[in-house]
Amino acid sequence: MRREEQWRREELNKRLQGSHQPAKEQHESESTRDVQITHLSESEIDYESGRDELLDILSKKSNIPVSNMNLNQLTPDQLWKILSVLDKLLFDEWISAHPSLSTLQHTQVFITELCALSLDISEGVSLQNISNHVQSLVETISQSTSNDSESFLLTQALYLNLMHFLSDHGSSDTDAVLIAKQWAGEELSTENLFLIEFLSSLTSSLHNTVGRASVFILKMEIQCLKLLLSTLTHLNDRETHSESTEMLLRLVQTNQWTPTEAVTLLAALSQKYAEDASITEVLKLVHVYNISPGWTDESGRSLIQALDSVERFCQDFQNTFRRKDESSLVAALEELKMSWNLEDRETDMIKEITTGVLKYSKTAPDDAPFNKDSLKCDTLNTDNMQKSLFQLCKAVFDTKGWWPSVKQMLRWCVLVLTEKSGALQLVGVEEDPCVTAMFAATRVCMGNKVDIVLSSDVHSQERATEWSDFYKNLGISVNTNMKKPDASYRDVYEADIVFGTISDFISDYFQYSTEVMETGNPLPNRGFIIEEQSLSSSLNLELSRLKDNDSLVFAAEVLQSLMGEIQKHKDVQRARTLSHSTKTEDLQEVLAVLCNAVHLHKAEGKWWPRATQMISWCLLALSDTGKVLEMGTGEGKSCVIAMFAVLRVLRGEKVDVVSSSSVLCQRDAERWNNFYKCFGVTADANTNKIKDKDRKECYQKDVVYGTIEAFAADHLRQTFEMKDVRPDRSYQCIIIDEVDSLLLDQGVQLTYLSSPMVSMQHLNVILTMIWSHVRQYGFLSAEHQTFVQGPPTLFFKAIFDSIDTEGTEISDPMDILRIAEESETVPKGFTEDIFQNEKDELLGKLKSVSQDAVVDFFQKIEDYIPCGFTIYTLDDEGLLCVRKRSPYNNQDIPELKFLVLEEGLCCPLYDSEEILIKPIAELISGKIQYTPCTNNKDKISIPGFLKDLVEKKVSVWVQNAFLAIQLKEGQEYVVEKDNVCPVDFRSTGIVELNKKWGDGLQQFIEIKHQIKLSTISTVTNYVSNISFFEKYQGKIYGATGTLGSKTDMLFLQDLYPTLSACKIPTFNRKKLFEVRGTLKTSDEEWKSEIKRVVMAQISPDSYRGGRAALVICETINKAKEIYKELQSSIPGKVILYCRHDRDSLSKIDEKLLPGDVIVATNLAGRGTDIKVNKEVNKNGGLFVILSFLSENTRVELQAFGRTARKGKPGSAQVIMSTDHLSQSFRTVSSLEEAKSTRDRRAAEKINHMMNDVTELKLREDLFSEYCKTLEDIHKNTDGDDKRAVVAVMNEFWGIWLQTKSEDIDQLKRSDLQKSLKADLSLAKSQSQSKLHQVQAFITTSSLEISL
């Protein structure tokens, strides 16, 4: 065994080595393509633990570090180790305990990439295109798996496929390759050949893995075959053989042939017949007569051996089959008798009918007309049924080209005899389409209308189309109940036969049952046939209870009783009475009332709350200590929130519902208003209220929707400004939508009311002076570092200003110039000329000094001073490039950096602005004088009471001036109507119209854009999100699509100890496939890749139609760039979505069609429901591109959550560029490394937030102390006196806070509290004393005037 294993290893190594090098070379030429293995957004999967699980397992078992697992860098021996690990995992360790779905799909992507790398690459062939294509195929197959077990089988099959490519590849042509060569005439591209062999081999591998686990052919096997056949029919961009491949697919879909057997049959037929029509005719007979792969004719020949000329074969085949079929009549009838428990009389009658039809069919004229009247008699006798069956069989033959089999005729007879009276109510039938069609036609001819219930819209449409010619031949009308914009209910159900899904039929039934009760108009009397497969696809309606042991029940009665059961629970008053109970039966009744109200007053009779929504409501209802739920994106959080809000109101509480967006708040308050009215509950939103009286009216409502900023601001208006906005509303219950965003991303956010103070206007002149200095600096990047560029100056002066001259003979800039003259950097006599010339002439002389000469001088000057110089110049693209590096590697010898320009000028470069803050702050401070003082015309005058504030804050202002230079319009902020508005671009993408930056940053940006300068605001009041939520005494409830990692949850539990969390499984299995991400190294490559992927996804190809796409960008600027890049190429609509207002939302409210694209910021990444039409879902769903590295995993998952909603399919991919990463990320070489670094930093940020919480609590306590003083002033003073004292005290408090900011940062709690009490007491007495002096002065003046 060891020798065999060694031989296999050597063979694989040769194969791997042969394929690895060309793959590596092409990867390097096209761009570095790392395998990114990330997982799907499954609500039951822990993202953080699952995301790295596969790489961790492979690394641990193969002893290869995760950081080295880059496929284009692995050696053949390392790849062998990984393959050995995968082999043991897939066929040993994981069999008894499957890993998570996330890990399985990581494994699928990993193995598929290895398959692509095994390809022998010839010149001109793009490995990247092939890899992308094959990954897309695997994505499509993966989406068709029904559960984790099937996903595991697919992963096993992919591994077997990989083994084929590494060992047997190219040894002989597969059946599919033979077909391709036959159909394409040997003109096969390398890509097509690889894809065909990949899918063909995977088809066989799936047969091997599935065959051990299931006797049925699984959907993923059929999907794989579909893709193979689609590729074969579109070889070299020409569509051929579509009819034969469609017929072949039917053989597999009806479980007659396995995909492998079917492909083998097609290969044999392709070798014998050149015409597609001939192949199709043979396959049609095989399908119709249910011929198995082991069939033989009377001479013992197999199907392949019996093939000769098509015409002769078909004739001989039908005659042979007819004889065999007729000979099986007795056995088939006996089997039918036992399974249906038929009486002898019935059996004899069926035999006579069938035998008579078989005899009559041989002699009957071809043009015998169909007679509907034969089925209208009250009693179905043998003669009438015989004539009817013959005419039905003939209609099948005339439209389909084949005669129904004996078994099909027998089944028709049984159905007609057992279902001959009353309304047709046939449930759980397992008939083939021919029997169903013949039986439905019979019932229509008997005067009934029939609904045929199938498992999906696709099947309904296909069946209706397939049998429309048969029904038309009999004069029977057909329709489907899929929603059509111009078709009414009665238009659809006027048809004799209607195909559709159970959900659509039930929805129509309930909707029009309500109409019957209201209008008295009768519903059409229709029977129904519910096929077996449609029952398993309708678990949400619990239609399994429509089946009993005999598979036949009166489904209509069940539906009627279900309707009646729901209608019982409409008693709102009883729900109010039961709402305080926690008994199961009481909550059941309350829930039923709520569900009924949702159905009638929100859904307008079209849908009901799902089981998962009811479970979520129960979890919230049973908790008195707070509960947060993780509900998958698109699972209906707003419905759960509204239902729970009503429960709390019925219990006598006021409910505040908090969301991350003002527009979403107003939308939900409006959309659920009718539902609330049903219970007498009032609701409103607080985000659009400007006047205090409107705010007060809003808070008198039972349920108030709003943002945390609006709630917190109104709280401050009530408690700090003493305004009457929410006087009687206590903090009883809060429900938080997108709870992770508000508790985590914005957990330590402060909300404050702006407090403009006249005295703060004196600071504007200081801010202007700071800006005039700081604006001379700029920021430049070189390699992986960003420098601060100083203002350009004469090279000798720049050197002198930067060095420490102590211990040198240099005491003046001219000494540096003399050294330059001695070293011939400048001409002889240059220094003397400088003394005699004016400044303009000096600059003119310096033009003669070349850039290269100055660069060389920096090396020469190192001999005179103890410094090392690193010198940069600018290249043609304006980027820094190194011309000279410091010769020293000694910390004791300083390194100075300069950018050398033309004409003798250079700029100092600083590693950080931190170096400059102190000297600039000292320079500014030296130009300020505080009144009262002796006036100095060279200094600016500032009131003396602001001295402490200025001295404490001047360094912060300088720092923020540098920050203002770095902030970019369209990224961190926008300018609208001469207002600077911050943008939360990292998380929600919202333009925060009501926010302003503090500490001068707002003013510096206003100066930067030359708009009206606002007065620097002083924070005199504030409340943190944490403090606000704590007011609800633990009654915090919420829901989100992404609760986050264990670190996130531990942080929340530290803040809110009584809060518990629960993950709700998705209603339907999530069908999101994450495509391997791409990391580009330049902005142009990034844009080009996004355009390529978008065009590939929205354009139809050989195996699917076009999709719609959503591109989420980090900033408004980037969104506009991508929008411009795509605008001219997109066949459908291109929508730019960067503003969160009603107009912008209306643009994305319509359903996207194939070819449509939305380009958006993170606005589209959270809480936005992007709708697509059925065709897009049929073609794979919405394709989401996240074009940047999100701040954390939750933001990424929210973005991916825009697709694959409510059980629909979808895909997502990260496409990012290193150009857009922050400096600390620039060294990453793969997307995996970037995400790993991101996640580590996100965890560190959460840990640091606890320090921020400690600081916040200190600030809150100080504010509470101040509020006590303020409250005392409000109690003991009145009118104008009160306003005057409050204004003085607020100004004092605001300045005190700013001067103590350093102590607050250092958490000097005890010192601060003592200081505040003393300072407040002094300020209060001084303000009241001044007020008395003013009053005395006014009184005295009044007396003098009166005298």
mmCIF file of C-alpha atoms in Angstrom, residues 229 241-254 256 262 279-288 400 402 466:
data_model
loop_
_atom_site.group_PDB
_atom_site.id
_atom_site.type_symbol
_atom_site.label_atom_id
_atom_site.label_comp_id
_atom_site.label_asym_id
_atom_site.label_seq_id
_atom_site.Cartn_x
_atom_site.Cartn_y
_atom_site.Cartn_z
ATOM 1 C CA LEU A 229 -26.384 20.374 -22.046
ATOM 2 C CA HIS A 241 -29.634 20.532 -30.833
ATOM 3 C CA SER A 242 -31.847 22.364 -28.360
ATOM 4 C CA GLU A 243 -34.882 20.067 -28.911
ATOM 5 C CA SER A 244 -32.964 16.834 -28.379
ATOM 6 C CA THR A 245 -31.221 18.077 -25.236
ATOM 7 C CA GLU A 246 -34.537 19.317 -23.835
ATOM 8 C CA MET A 247 -36.052 15.878 -24.402
ATOM 9 C CA LEU A 248 -32.993 14.209 -22.843
ATOM 10 C CA LEU A 249 -33.415 16.382 -19.758
ATOM 11 C CA ARG A 250 -36.983 15.140 -19.379
ATOM 12 C CA LEU A 251 -35.742 11.533 -19.215
ATOM 13 C CA VAL A 252 -33.678 12.480 -16.182
ATOM 14 C CA GLN A 253 -36.253 14.752 -14.566
ATOM 15 C CA THR A 254 -38.798 11.922 -14.566
ATOM 16 C CA GLN A 256 -36.164 7.290 -15.930
ATOM 17 C CA ALA A 262 -28.592 9.926 -20.509
ATOM 18 C CA ILE A 279 -32.306 12.264 -32.234
ATOM 19 C CA THR A 280 -35.331 14.041 -30.765
ATOM 20 C CA GLU A 281 -37.784 11.532 -32.214
ATOM 21 C CA VAL A 282 -35.949 8.588 -30.675
ATOM 22 C CA LEU A 283 -35.674 10.320 -27.291
ATOM 23 C CA LYS A 284 -39.362 11.211 -27.364
ATOM 24 C CA LEU A 285 -40.265 7.531 -27.752
ATOM 25 C CA VAL A 286 -37.884 6.551 -24.956
ATOM 26 C CA HIS A 287 -39.511 9.150 -22.706
ATOM 27 C CA VAL A 288 -43.103 8.395 -23.569
ATOM 28 C CA LYS A 400 -47.519 14.517 -29.220
ATOM 29 C CA TRP A 402 -47.155 8.852 -29.463
ATOM 30 C CA GLU A 466 -46.341 21.601 -22.831
#
